[in-house]
Amino acid sequence: MAITLIKGGTVVSSTGRSKQDVLIDGQTIAAVLDPSDTSLAADLTERADTVVDATGKYVIPGGIDAHTHMEMPFGGTFASDTFETGTRAAAWGGTTTIIDFAVQNKGGSVKDAIEQWHQKAAGECAIDYAFHQILGDINEQSLIDLRSLAAEGVTSFKMFTAYPGVFYSTDDQIFRAMQVAAEEGLLPMMHAENGPVIDVIAEQLVKEGKTSPYYHGIARPWEMEEEATHRTIMLSRVAHSPVYIVHVTAKQAMRQVQAARADGHLVFGESCPQYLYQSLEEQLGAPGFEGAKYVCSPPLRSKEEGHQEDLWMALRTDALSVVATDHCPFCMKQKQMGANDFRKIPNGMGLVEHRMDLMYQGTVNGRISLERFVDITSTGPARIFGLYGRKGVIAPGADGDVVVYDPNGSTTIGINDTHHMNLDYSNFEGWHIDGHVDTVLSRGKVVVDETGYVGTKGDGEFVACKPSQMIG
Ligand code: DUC
Ligand code: ZN
Ligand code: ZN
């Protein structure tokens, strides 16, 4: 087995930081060592097959992006990143595990969805991957199938109060699925927006000739996110189930999560970098059809209303626990499907590659500590989705998923097509980061170094999730 030594760096965990060397034996972390024992360090340096010099750099657990949609069928087309291109881009950006959503469509079965997702991902991935289940059709059979989900290594599932006619579920369907979750120790995830009301507003706007991408945001007011967040938290309380609210964008929705947590209910909230940095006015309201690049749901929120400030504070105080991406990219040609009607623009943005950099920038900007950065990008999602121990931590026995991050480096996103996602524009074109992903190891193998991507398609394997380590 090859021995890798990462030496000279500062290991950062969710609870602290210190100068330590990391010894990886094959695919697994064997030891985390005090570098002041110079004779041991010299001996290991001599014996190691690969030595990564991390002097002056941070050594952090590989990122876990708990919300991606590779090749997702959506809006009459497919998300443009395959498992191959999307996971390679993720590796470039310091993410070493994704949790993607296996989609059960109307009329489809849960079992088939998982099978299909295995077929799409197997042998294609640059990094490890796990699955959540999307329940797009909650019926007697899917409720039965939920009960065998955990045996497949899938312990969380997403439901929607948005997208009527597509993924939408009624309150009673959601409630019944949450009851099953409570019995089986599964974690329900909610896309919380009031879809039926949004559809009415959207139709009225289009009738008034308001068809540009900006109106996608106007059609989906924060009130409809707050309402659905509150409603689904209440459903989960009555069902005695925890709940994880995906992509929280509005400060009012965040406060629903915060209040429920303060009240002793097991609720988790996730946000995404776009909601922390971008806005309705600046990106969605960009001139011409440019705003289509930023059409995602829930939408970017008004800067003036102060959502960004409050979301950052919520991440700092653990009112929100995770930053994922909702990576669901569509090329410009696909976005053009909605050139005359924002309702037909496929929803989604591409940023699986940039999440770690964008969140690291939060430490530079004084928004979050380095430890919190590690928590919300890696350790937190690992614990919530039952991967902790193997993922999300640098400790003996954990997978050798490690990122060497250079705080003295710099990164300019997207310029001259330098990103690696299968996307013909960048959602963060030209944004500057005061740091750089230097080296990425996936299960002990260096997959990104100073020369670029050096991994191989198929390096990544399916990882079974255990029941959430936050439920108990
Ligand atoms: N939101 C998006 O923007 N894209 C994929 C699905 C979703 O909920
Ligand atoms: Zn969603
Ligand atoms: Zn999503």
GROMACS .gro file of C-alpha atoms and ligand atoms in nm:
model
  482
    1MET     CA    1   0.000   0.000   0.000
    2ALA     CA    2   0.134   0.345  -0.089
    3ILE     CA    3   0.221   0.574   0.200
    4THR     CA    4   0.149   0.946   0.164
    5LEU     CA    5   0.270   1.209   0.407
    6ILE     CA    6   0.122   1.560   0.411
    7LYS     CA    7   0.369   1.761   0.612
    8GLY     CA    8   0.422   2.110   0.744
    9GLY     CA    9   0.063   2.227   0.726
   10THR     CA   10  -0.200   2.347   0.970
   11VAL     CA   11  -0.476   2.092   1.005
   12VAL     CA   12  -0.811   2.265   1.047
   13SER     CA   13  -1.109   2.078   1.186
   14SER     CA   14  -1.457   2.198   1.277
   15THR     CA   15  -1.334   2.252   1.633
   16GLY     CA   16  -0.980   2.385   1.606
   17ARG     CA   17  -0.652   2.408   1.423
   18SER     CA   18  -0.293   2.304   1.489
   19LYS     CA   19   0.027   2.222   1.309
   20GLN     CA   20   0.013   1.852   1.229
   21ASP     CA   21   0.139   1.606   0.972
   22VAL     CA   22  -0.106   1.363   0.816
   23LEU     CA   23  -0.002   1.009   0.733
   24ILE     CA   24  -0.215   0.818   0.485
   25ASP     CA   25  -0.171   0.445   0.439
   26GLY     CA   26  -0.328   0.344   0.110
   27GLN     CA   27  -0.676   0.492   0.109
   28THR     CA   28  -0.706   0.559   0.481
   29ILE     CA   29  -0.567   0.812   0.724
   30ALA     CA   30  -0.332   0.620   0.954
   31ALA     CA   31  -0.212   0.893   1.188
   32VAL     CA   32  -0.217   1.263   1.261
   33LEU     CA   33   0.123   1.350   1.402
   34ASP     CA   34   0.286   1.618   1.609
   35PRO     CA   35   0.557   1.763   1.378
   36SER     CA   36   0.777   1.865   1.671
   37ASP     CA   37   0.893   1.502   1.686
   38THR     CA   38   1.153   1.573   1.421
   39SER     CA   39   1.315   1.230   1.414
   40LEU     CA   40   0.978   1.063   1.348
   41ALA     CA   41   0.896   1.322   1.080
   42ALA     CA   42   1.234   1.265   0.912
   43ASP     CA   43   1.188   0.889   0.923
   44LEU     CA   44   0.838   0.905   0.774
   45THR     CA   45   0.947   1.150   0.506
   46GLU     CA   46   1.210   0.903   0.399
   47ARG     CA   47   0.971   0.610   0.396
   48ALA     CA   48   0.672   0.776   0.232
   49ASP     CA   49   0.602   0.708  -0.136
   50THR     CA   50   0.454   1.057  -0.178
   51VAL     CA   51   0.528   1.364   0.030
   52VAL     CA   52   0.300   1.665  -0.004
   53ASP     CA   53   0.459   1.982   0.129
   54ALA     CA   54   0.185   2.183   0.299
   55THR     CA   55   0.411   2.439   0.466
   56GLY     CA   56   0.219   2.762   0.520
   57LYS     CA   57  -0.105   2.601   0.405
   58TYR     CA   58  -0.424   2.469   0.555
   59VAL     CA   59  -0.496   2.097   0.551
   60ILE     CA   60  -0.872   2.042   0.560
   61PRO     CA   61  -1.111   1.750   0.517
   62GLY     CA   62  -1.225   1.719   0.156
   63GLY     CA   63  -1.543   1.910   0.081
   64ILE     CA   64  -1.879   1.735   0.081
   65ASP     CA   65  -2.135   1.889  -0.151
   66ALA     CA   66  -2.462   1.753  -0.013
   67HIS     CA   67  -2.683   1.886  -0.292
   68THR     CA   68  -2.604   1.819  -0.659
   69HIS     CA   69  -2.809   1.725  -0.964
   70MET     CA   70  -2.583   1.564  -1.225
   71GLU     CA   71  -2.765   1.487  -1.552
   72MET     CA   72  -3.094   1.572  -1.388
   73PRO     CA   73  -3.394   1.558  -1.622
   74PHE     CA   74  -3.560   1.894  -1.562
   75GLY     CA   75  -3.754   2.159  -1.750
   76GLY     CA   76  -3.764   1.952  -2.069
   77THR     CA   77  -3.389   1.899  -2.081
   78PHE     CA   78  -3.101   1.756  -1.872
   79ALA     CA   79  -2.854   1.929  -1.641
   80SER     CA   80  -2.543   1.967  -1.855
   81ASP     CA   81  -2.287   1.810  -1.620
   82THR     CA   82  -2.261   1.434  -1.629
   83PHE     CA   83  -2.125   1.242  -1.333
   84GLU     CA   84  -1.793   1.240  -1.517
   85THR     CA   85  -1.766   1.612  -1.587
   86GLY     CA   86  -1.936   1.728  -1.268
   87THR     CA   87  -1.731   1.521  -1.027
   88ARG     CA   88  -1.407   1.611  -1.206
   89ALA     CA   89  -1.496   1.980  -1.170
   90ALA     CA   90  -1.581   1.917  -0.805
   91ALA     CA   91  -1.235   1.764  -0.751
   92TRP     CA   92  -1.069   2.068  -0.907
   93GLY     CA   93  -1.249   2.277  -0.647
   94GLY     CA   94  -1.162   2.069  -0.339
   95THR     CA   95  -1.484   1.871  -0.309
   96THR     CA   96  -1.418   1.500  -0.261
   97THR     CA   97  -1.774   1.372  -0.208
   98ILE     CA   98  -2.104   1.469  -0.365
   99ILE     CA   99  -2.448   1.358  -0.256
  100ASP     CA  100  -2.663   1.356  -0.569
  101PHE     CA  101  -3.039   1.310  -0.596
  102ALA     CA  102  -3.182   0.995  -0.757
  103VAL     CA  103  -3.504   1.115  -0.919
  104GLN     CA  104  -3.837   0.935  -0.889
  105ASN     CA  105  -4.062   1.103  -1.146
  106LYS     CA  106  -4.444   1.086  -1.159
  107GLY     CA  107  -4.541   0.728  -1.235
  108GLY     CA  108  -4.187   0.606  -1.169
  109SER     CA  109  -4.061   0.388  -0.889
  110VAL     CA  110  -3.816   0.463  -0.611
  111LYS     CA  111  -3.627   0.137  -0.665
  112ASP     CA  112  -3.583   0.206  -1.036
  113ALA     CA  113  -3.461   0.558  -0.964
  114ILE     CA  114  -3.180   0.437  -0.741
  115GLU     CA  115  -3.088   0.167  -0.989
  116GLN     CA  116  -3.081   0.424  -1.268
  117TRP     CA  117  -2.861   0.661  -1.067
  118HIS     CA  118  -2.616   0.380  -0.996
  119GLN     CA  119  -2.598   0.312  -1.367
  120LYS     CA  120  -2.533   0.677  -1.447
  121ALA     CA  121  -2.258   0.716  -1.187
  122ALA     CA  122  -2.076   0.382  -1.173
  123GLY     CA  123  -1.729   0.398  -1.324
  124GLU     CA  124  -1.770   0.764  -1.420
  125CYS     CA  125  -1.678   0.961  -1.112
  126ALA     CA  126  -1.358   1.138  -1.012
  127ILE     CA  127  -1.456   1.146  -0.645
  128ASP     CA  128  -1.682   0.947  -0.415
  129TYR     CA  129  -2.056   0.988  -0.437
  130ALA     CA  130  -2.365   0.907  -0.235
  131PHE     CA  131  -2.734   0.947  -0.305
  132HIS     CA  132  -3.043   1.106  -0.162
  133GLN     CA  133  -3.378   1.005  -0.307
  134ILE     CA  134  -3.620   1.253  -0.467
  135LEU     CA  135  -3.982   1.153  -0.409
  136GLY     CA  136  -4.172   1.292  -0.706
  137ASP     CA  137  -4.471   1.064  -0.666
  138ILE     CA  138  -4.572   0.978  -0.311
  139ASN     CA  139  -4.812   0.684  -0.323
  140GLU     CA  140  -4.864   0.355  -0.140
  141GLN     CA  141  -4.577   0.186  -0.324
  142SER     CA  142  -4.326   0.467  -0.279
  143LEU     CA  143  -4.407   0.476   0.093
  144ILE     CA  144  -4.335   0.101   0.107
  145ASP     CA  145  -4.014   0.148  -0.092
  146LEU     CA  146  -3.901   0.418   0.151
  147ARG     CA  147  -3.875   0.148   0.413
  148SER     CA  148  -3.597  -0.032   0.226
  149LEU     CA  149  -3.406   0.283   0.135
  150ALA     CA  150  -3.160   0.264   0.425
  151ALA     CA  151  -3.058  -0.089   0.323
  152GLU     CA  152  -2.947   0.063  -0.010
  153GLY     CA  153  -2.726   0.315   0.172
  154VAL     CA  154  -2.971   0.600   0.106
  155THR     CA  155  -3.093   0.757   0.429
  156SER     CA  156  -3.241   1.088   0.319
  157PHE     CA  157  -3.507   1.190   0.068
  158LYS     CA  158  -3.629   1.518  -0.079
  159MET     CA  159  -3.984   1.633  -0.131
  160PHE     CA  160  -4.117   1.947  -0.296
  161THR     CA  161  -4.390   2.195  -0.213
  162ALA     CA  162  -4.293   2.360  -0.545
  163TYR     CA  163  -4.323   2.255  -0.911
  164PRO     CA  164  -4.691   2.148  -0.934
  165GLY     CA  165  -4.737   1.873  -1.191
  166VAL     CA  166  -4.370   1.776  -1.172
  167PHE     CA  167  -4.224   1.708  -0.826
  168TYR     CA  168  -4.494   1.872  -0.615
  169SER     CA  169  -4.643   1.685  -0.319
  170THR     CA  170  -4.948   1.780  -0.116
  171ASP     CA  171  -4.931   1.833   0.259
  172ASP     CA  172  -5.092   1.498   0.334
  173GLN     CA  173  -4.842   1.316   0.110
  174ILE     CA  174  -4.552   1.495   0.275
  175PHE     CA  175  -4.692   1.418   0.618
  176ARG     CA  176  -4.726   1.048   0.545
  177ALA     CA  177  -4.370   1.028   0.412
  178MET     CA  178  -4.245   1.210   0.721
  179GLN     CA  179  -4.422   0.956   0.941
  180VAL     CA  180  -4.242   0.676   0.758
  181ALA     CA  181  -3.915   0.869   0.798
  182ALA     CA  182  -3.972   0.892   1.172
  183GLU     CA  183  -4.030   0.516   1.193
  184GLU     CA  184  -3.733   0.424   0.973
  185GLY     CA  185  -3.478   0.679   1.097
  186LEU     CA  186  -3.463   0.857   0.761
  187LEU     CA  187  -3.409   1.229   0.712
  188PRO     CA  188  -3.669   1.411   0.500
  189MET     CA  189  -3.543   1.710   0.301
  190MET     CA  190  -3.777   1.985   0.182
  191HIS     CA  191  -3.771   2.218  -0.115
  192ALA     CA  192  -3.994   2.473   0.056
  193GLU     CA  193  -4.173   2.721  -0.171
  194ASN     CA  194  -4.548   2.747  -0.228
  195GLY     CA  195  -4.560   2.617  -0.586
  196PRO     CA  196  -4.932   2.657  -0.662
  197VAL     CA  197  -4.935   3.026  -0.563
  198ILE     CA  198  -4.608   3.089  -0.748
  199ASP     CA  199  -4.764   2.943  -1.064
  200VAL     CA  200  -5.057   3.185  -1.037
  201ILE     CA  201  -4.828   3.486  -0.998
  202ALA     CA  202  -4.605   3.368  -1.283
  203GLU     CA  203  -4.902   3.328  -1.517
  204GLN     CA  204  -5.029   3.676  -1.432
  205LEU     CA  205  -4.685   3.830  -1.494
  206VAL     CA  206  -4.653   3.661  -1.833
  207LYS     CA  207  -5.001   3.785  -1.931
  208GLU     CA  208  -4.882   4.137  -1.849
  209GLY     CA  209  -4.588   4.088  -2.085
  210LYS     CA  210  -4.337   4.058  -1.802
  211THR     CA  211  -4.146   3.764  -1.947
  212SER     CA  212  -3.777   3.837  -1.880
  213PRO     CA  213  -3.561   3.635  -1.635
  214TYR     CA  214  -3.597   3.904  -1.366
  215TYR     CA  215  -3.965   3.815  -1.327
  216HIS     CA  216  -3.871   3.460  -1.230
  217GLY     CA  217  -3.763   3.624  -0.903
  218ILE     CA  218  -4.073   3.842  -0.875
  219ALA     CA  219  -4.296   3.536  -0.922
  220ARG     CA  220  -4.138   3.361  -0.624
  221PRO     CA  221  -4.161   3.604  -0.331
  222TRP     CA  222  -3.984   3.530  -0.003
  223GLU     CA  223  -4.322   3.511   0.167
  224MET     CA  224  -4.393   3.191  -0.026
  225GLU     CA  225  -4.061   3.046   0.091
  226GLU     CA  226  -4.122   3.146   0.452
  227GLU     CA  227  -4.476   3.006   0.440
  228ALA     CA  228  -4.369   2.668   0.301
  229THR     CA  229  -4.073   2.648   0.537
  230HIS     CA  230  -4.297   2.712   0.835
  231ARG     CA  231  -4.563   2.470   0.708
  232THR     CA  232  -4.324   2.183   0.646
  233ILE     CA  233  -4.149   2.232   0.979
  234MET     CA  234  -4.490   2.212   1.146
  235LEU     CA  235  -4.574   1.897   0.948
  236SER     CA  236  -4.248   1.742   1.065
  237ARG     CA  237  -4.321   1.832   1.427
  238VAL     CA  238  -4.656   1.659   1.418
  239ALA     CA  239  -4.499   1.360   1.238
  240HIS     CA  240  -4.223   1.348   1.507
  241SER     CA  241  -3.967   1.361   1.231
  242PRO     CA  242  -3.657   1.572   1.183
  243VAL     CA  243  -3.643   1.779   0.866
  244TYR     CA  244  -3.368   1.936   0.655
  245ILE     CA  245  -3.465   2.248   0.462
  246VAL     CA  246  -3.264   2.270   0.141
  247HIS     CA  247  -3.145   2.595  -0.020
  248VAL     CA  248  -3.270   2.852   0.230
  249THR     CA  249  -3.254   3.191   0.057
  250ALA     CA  250  -3.472   3.429   0.258
  251LYS     CA  251  -3.391   3.562   0.604
  252GLN     CA  252  -3.753   3.501   0.705
  253ALA     CA  253  -3.732   3.133   0.607
  254MET     CA  254  -3.401   3.105   0.792
  255ARG     CA  255  -3.571   3.245   1.102
  256GLN     CA  256  -3.828   2.967   1.085
  257VAL     CA  257  -3.544   2.715   1.096
  258GLN     CA  258  -3.375   2.910   1.375
  259ALA     CA  259  -3.692   2.933   1.583
  260ALA     CA  260  -3.769   2.563   1.546
  261ARG     CA  261  -3.416   2.472   1.654
  262ALA     CA  262  -3.440   2.707   1.952
  263ASP     CA  263  -3.764   2.533   2.039
  264GLY     CA  264  -3.588   2.196   2.052
  265HIS     CA  265  -3.704   2.055   1.721
  266LEU     CA  266  -3.451   1.874   1.501
  267VAL     CA  267  -3.447   2.101   1.196
  268PHE     CA  268  -3.145   2.164   0.976
  269GLY     CA  269  -3.103   2.441   0.721
  270GLU     CA  270  -2.883   2.457   0.413
  271SER     CA  271  -2.793   2.756   0.201
  272CYS     CA  272  -2.586   2.791  -0.116
  273PRO     CA  273  -2.309   3.034  -0.222
  274GLN     CA  274  -2.526   3.209  -0.482
  275TYR     CA  275  -2.769   3.324  -0.212
  276LEU     CA  276  -2.482   3.452   0.001
  277TYR     CA  277  -2.319   3.659  -0.273
  278GLN     CA  278  -2.565   3.731  -0.554
  279SER     CA  279  -2.895   3.918  -0.584
  280LEU     CA  280  -3.219   3.967  -0.769
  281GLU     CA  281  -3.116   4.313  -0.884
  282GLU     CA  282  -2.754   4.250  -0.985
  283GLN     CA  283  -2.757   3.903  -1.142
  284LEU     CA  284  -3.117   3.801  -1.218
  285GLY     CA  285  -3.192   4.158  -1.328
  286ALA     CA  286  -2.886   4.180  -1.556
  287PRO     CA  287  -2.955   4.342  -1.897
  288GLY     CA  288  -3.103   4.145  -2.185
  289PHE     CA  289  -3.124   3.769  -2.138
  290GLU     CA  290  -2.810   3.758  -1.920
  291GLY     CA  291  -3.021   3.704  -1.609
  292ALA     CA  292  -3.122   3.359  -1.740
  293LYS     CA  293  -2.784   3.228  -1.623
  294TYR     CA  294  -2.898   3.300  -1.268
  295VAL     CA  295  -3.246   3.149  -1.285
  296CYS     CA  296  -3.268   2.896  -1.006
  297SER     CA  297  -3.532   2.812  -0.748
  298PRO     CA  298  -3.578   2.953  -0.495
  299PRO     CA  299  -3.454   3.267  -0.671
  300LEU     CA  300  -3.178   3.510  -0.582
  301ARG     CA  301  -3.319   3.759  -0.332
  302SER     CA  302  -3.322   4.137  -0.321
  303LYS     CA  303  -2.997   4.282  -0.189
  304GLU     CA  304  -3.181   4.575  -0.031
  305GLU     CA  305  -3.383   4.343   0.190
  306GLY     CA  306  -3.067   4.226   0.368
  307HIS     CA  307  -3.098   3.851   0.322
  308GLN     CA  308  -2.728   3.796   0.260
  309GLU     CA  309  -2.620   3.953   0.588
  310ASP     CA  310  -2.863   3.742   0.786
  311LEU     CA  311  -2.776   3.417   0.607
  312TRP     CA  312  -2.406   3.468   0.681
  313MET     CA  313  -2.488   3.535   1.044
  314ALA     CA  314  -2.705   3.223   1.051
  315LEU     CA  315  -2.411   3.016   0.923
  316ARG     CA  316  -2.192   3.165   1.190
  317THR     CA  317  -2.432   3.079   1.470
  318ASP     CA  318  -2.540   2.736   1.338
  319ALA     CA  319  -2.897   2.847   1.266
  320LEU     CA  320  -2.799   2.716   0.921
  321SER     CA  321  -2.574   2.410   0.925
  322VAL     CA  322  -2.464   2.339   0.568
  323VAL     CA  323  -2.356   2.515   0.250
  324ALA     CA  324  -2.417   2.300  -0.058
  325THR     CA  325  -2.457   2.414  -0.420
  326ASP     CA  326  -2.781   2.279  -0.570
  327HIS     CA  327  -2.550   2.231  -0.869
  328CYS     CA  328  -2.780   2.197  -1.171
  329PRO     CA  329  -2.616   2.367  -1.468
  330PHE     CA  330  -2.775   2.442  -1.805
  331CYS     CA  331  -2.586   2.581  -2.104
  332MET     CA  332  -2.699   2.902  -2.272
  333LYS     CA  333  -2.873   2.715  -2.552
  334GLN     CA  334  -3.081   2.534  -2.292
  335LYS     CA  335  -3.157   2.857  -2.107
  336GLN     CA  336  -3.276   3.000  -2.443
  337MET     CA  337  -3.579   2.769  -2.419
  338GLY     CA  338  -3.724   3.047  -2.206
  339ALA     CA  339  -3.624   3.339  -2.426
  340ASN     CA  340  -3.984   3.460  -2.445
  341ASP     CA  341  -4.116   3.325  -2.116
  342PHE     CA  342  -3.914   3.298  -1.794
  343ARG     CA  343  -4.124   2.996  -1.689
  344LYS     CA  344  -3.953   2.790  -1.959
  345ILE     CA  345  -3.596   2.872  -1.855
  346PRO     CA  346  -3.452   2.554  -1.697
  347ASN     CA  347  -3.387   2.627  -1.330
  348GLY     CA  348  -3.037   2.587  -1.202
  349MET     CA  349  -2.684   2.719  -1.171
  350GLY     CA  350  -2.341   2.558  -1.194
  351LEU     CA  351  -2.101   2.594  -0.904
  352VAL     CA  352  -1.993   2.255  -0.775
  353GLU     CA  353  -1.637   2.364  -0.861
  354HIS     CA  354  -1.643   2.692  -0.670
  355ARG     CA  355  -1.818   2.621  -0.343
  356MET     CA  356  -1.505   2.564  -0.135
  357ASP     CA  357  -1.332   2.876  -0.269
  358LEU     CA  358  -1.642   3.093  -0.227
  359MET     CA  359  -1.694   2.977   0.129
  360TYR     CA  360  -1.323   3.012   0.210
  361GLN     CA  361  -1.361   3.374   0.097
  362GLY     CA  362  -1.618   3.404   0.376
  363THR     CA  363  -1.332   3.352   0.624
  364VAL     CA  364  -1.122   3.619   0.452
  365ASN     CA  365  -1.417   3.860   0.460
  366GLY     CA  366  -1.465   3.800   0.832
  367ARG     CA  367  -1.802   3.630   0.792
  368ILE     CA  368  -1.711   3.291   0.940
  369SER     CA  369  -1.413   3.133   1.113
  370LEU     CA  370  -1.188   2.878   0.944
  371GLU     CA  371  -1.333   2.611   1.173
  372ARG     CA  372  -1.685   2.705   1.074
  373PHE     CA  373  -1.582   2.693   0.708
  374VAL     CA  374  -1.475   2.331   0.759
  375ASP     CA  375  -1.794   2.256   0.950
  376ILE     CA  376  -2.045   2.389   0.695
  377THR     CA  377  -1.863   2.251   0.391
  378SER     CA  378  -1.757   1.909   0.518
  379THR     CA  379  -1.798   1.797   0.880
  380GLY     CA  380  -2.156   1.920   0.919
  381PRO     CA  381  -2.295   1.753   0.606
  382ALA     CA  382  -2.101   1.435   0.694
  383ARG     CA  383  -2.271   1.415   1.033
  384ILE     CA  384  -2.617   1.511   0.909
  385PHE     CA  385  -2.612   1.255   0.627
  386GLY     CA  386  -2.445   0.967   0.809
  387LEU     CA  387  -2.100   0.980   0.652
  388TYR     CA  388  -1.902   1.108   0.948
  389GLY     CA  389  -1.602   0.908   1.059
  390ARG     CA  390  -1.532   0.796   0.708
  391LYS     CA  391  -1.579   1.146   0.561
  392GLY     CA  392  -1.572   1.500   0.699
  393VAL     CA  393  -1.277   1.456   0.935
  394ILE     CA  394  -0.901   1.417   0.935
  395ALA     CA  395  -0.847   1.139   1.189
  396PRO     CA  396  -0.712   0.783   1.193
  397GLY     CA  397  -0.953   0.549   1.016
  398ALA     CA  398  -1.111   0.816   0.797
  399ASP     CA  399  -1.084   0.805   0.420
  400GLY     CA  400  -0.782   0.997   0.291
  401ASP     CA  401  -0.998   1.277   0.150
  402VAL     CA  402  -0.784   1.581   0.213
  403VAL     CA  403  -0.742   1.926   0.060
  404VAL     CA  404  -0.430   2.139   0.092
  405TYR     CA  405  -0.555   2.496   0.070
  406ASP     CA  406  -0.316   2.788   0.019
  407PRO     CA  407  -0.425   3.107   0.196
  408ASN     CA  408  -0.151   3.297   0.013
  409GLY     CA  409  -0.264   3.179  -0.329
  410SER     CA  410  -0.538   3.335  -0.535
  411THR     CA  411  -0.806   3.218  -0.774
  412THR     CA  412  -0.997   3.403  -1.040
  413ILE     CA  413  -1.313   3.216  -1.125
  414GLY     CA  414  -1.417   3.134  -1.476
  415ILE     CA  415  -1.203   3.378  -1.669
  416ASN     CA  416  -1.120   3.251  -2.020
  417ASP     CA  417  -1.319   2.933  -1.969
  418THR     CA  418  -1.084   2.811  -1.701
  419HIS     CA  419  -1.349   2.621  -1.516
  420HIS     CA  420  -1.405   2.251  -1.569
  421MET     CA  421  -1.782   2.218  -1.544
  422ASN     CA  422  -1.967   2.139  -1.865
  423LEU     CA  423  -2.112   2.487  -1.879
  424ASP     CA  424  -2.049   2.748  -2.146
  425TYR     CA  425  -2.046   3.041  -1.905
  426SER     CA  426  -1.958   3.088  -1.541
  427ASN     CA  427  -2.205   3.196  -1.275
  428PHE     CA  428  -1.915   3.361  -1.093
  429GLU     CA  429  -1.726   3.492  -1.396
  430GLY     CA  430  -1.431   3.704  -1.287
  431TRP     CA  431  -1.489   3.675  -0.911
  432HIS     CA  432  -1.166   3.683  -0.715
  433ILE     CA  433  -1.080   3.451  -0.428
  434ASP     CA  434  -0.796   3.518  -0.182
  435GLY     CA  435  -0.692   3.153  -0.162
  436HIS     CA  436  -0.630   2.851  -0.378
  437VAL     CA  437  -0.701   2.479  -0.383
  438ASP     CA  438  -0.350   2.338  -0.420
  439THR     CA  439  -0.368   1.963  -0.373
  440VAL     CA  440  -0.667   1.732  -0.349
  441LEU     CA  441  -0.650   1.372  -0.231
  442SER     CA  442  -0.939   1.136  -0.276
  443ARG     CA  443  -0.908   0.821  -0.065
  444GLY     CA  444  -0.533   0.870  -0.045
  445LYS     CA  445  -0.477   0.930  -0.415
  446VAL     CA  446  -0.362   1.272  -0.532
  447VAL     CA  447  -0.625   1.373  -0.791
  448VAL     CA  448  -0.534   1.742  -0.821
  449ASP     CA  449  -0.183   1.885  -0.786
  450GLU     CA  450   0.008   2.186  -0.917
  451THR     CA  451  -0.013   2.045  -1.270
  452GLY     CA  452  -0.392   2.015  -1.258
  453TYR     CA  453  -0.622   1.714  -1.253
  454VAL     CA  454  -0.420   1.393  -1.232
  455GLY     CA  455  -0.695   1.149  -1.136
  456THR     CA  456  -0.874   0.896  -1.350
  457LYS     CA  457  -1.239   0.853  -1.442
  458GLY     CA  458  -1.379   0.586  -1.212
  459ASP     CA  459  -1.161   0.671  -0.910
  460GLY     CA  460  -1.479   0.767  -0.728
  461GLU     CA  461  -1.696   0.499  -0.566
  462PHE     CA  462  -2.045   0.485  -0.421
  463VAL     CA  463  -2.050   0.549  -0.048
  464ALA     CA  464  -2.341   0.419   0.152
  465CYS     CA  465  -2.488   0.671   0.396
  466LYS     CA  466  -2.568   0.551   0.745
  467PRO     CA  467  -2.860   0.700   0.935
  468SER     CA  468  -2.797   1.063   1.022
  469GLN     CA  469  -2.553   1.093   1.308
  470MET     CA  470  -2.750   1.395   1.428
  471ILE     CA  471  -3.073   1.205   1.489
  472GLY     CA  472  -2.945   0.952   1.744
  473DUC     N1  473  -3.388   2.422  -0.806
  473DUC     C1  474  -3.311   2.452  -0.909
  473DUC     O1  475  -3.281   2.570  -0.930
  473DUC     N2  476  -3.267   2.354  -0.990
  473DUC     C2  477  -3.288   2.218  -0.963
  473DUC     C3  478  -3.398   2.189  -0.873
  473DUC     C4  479  -3.432   2.298  -0.781
  473DUC     O2  480  -3.501   2.277  -0.685
  474ZN      ZN  481  -3.485   2.231  -0.468
  475ZN      ZN  482  -3.194   2.079  -0.574
   0.00000   0.00000   0.00000
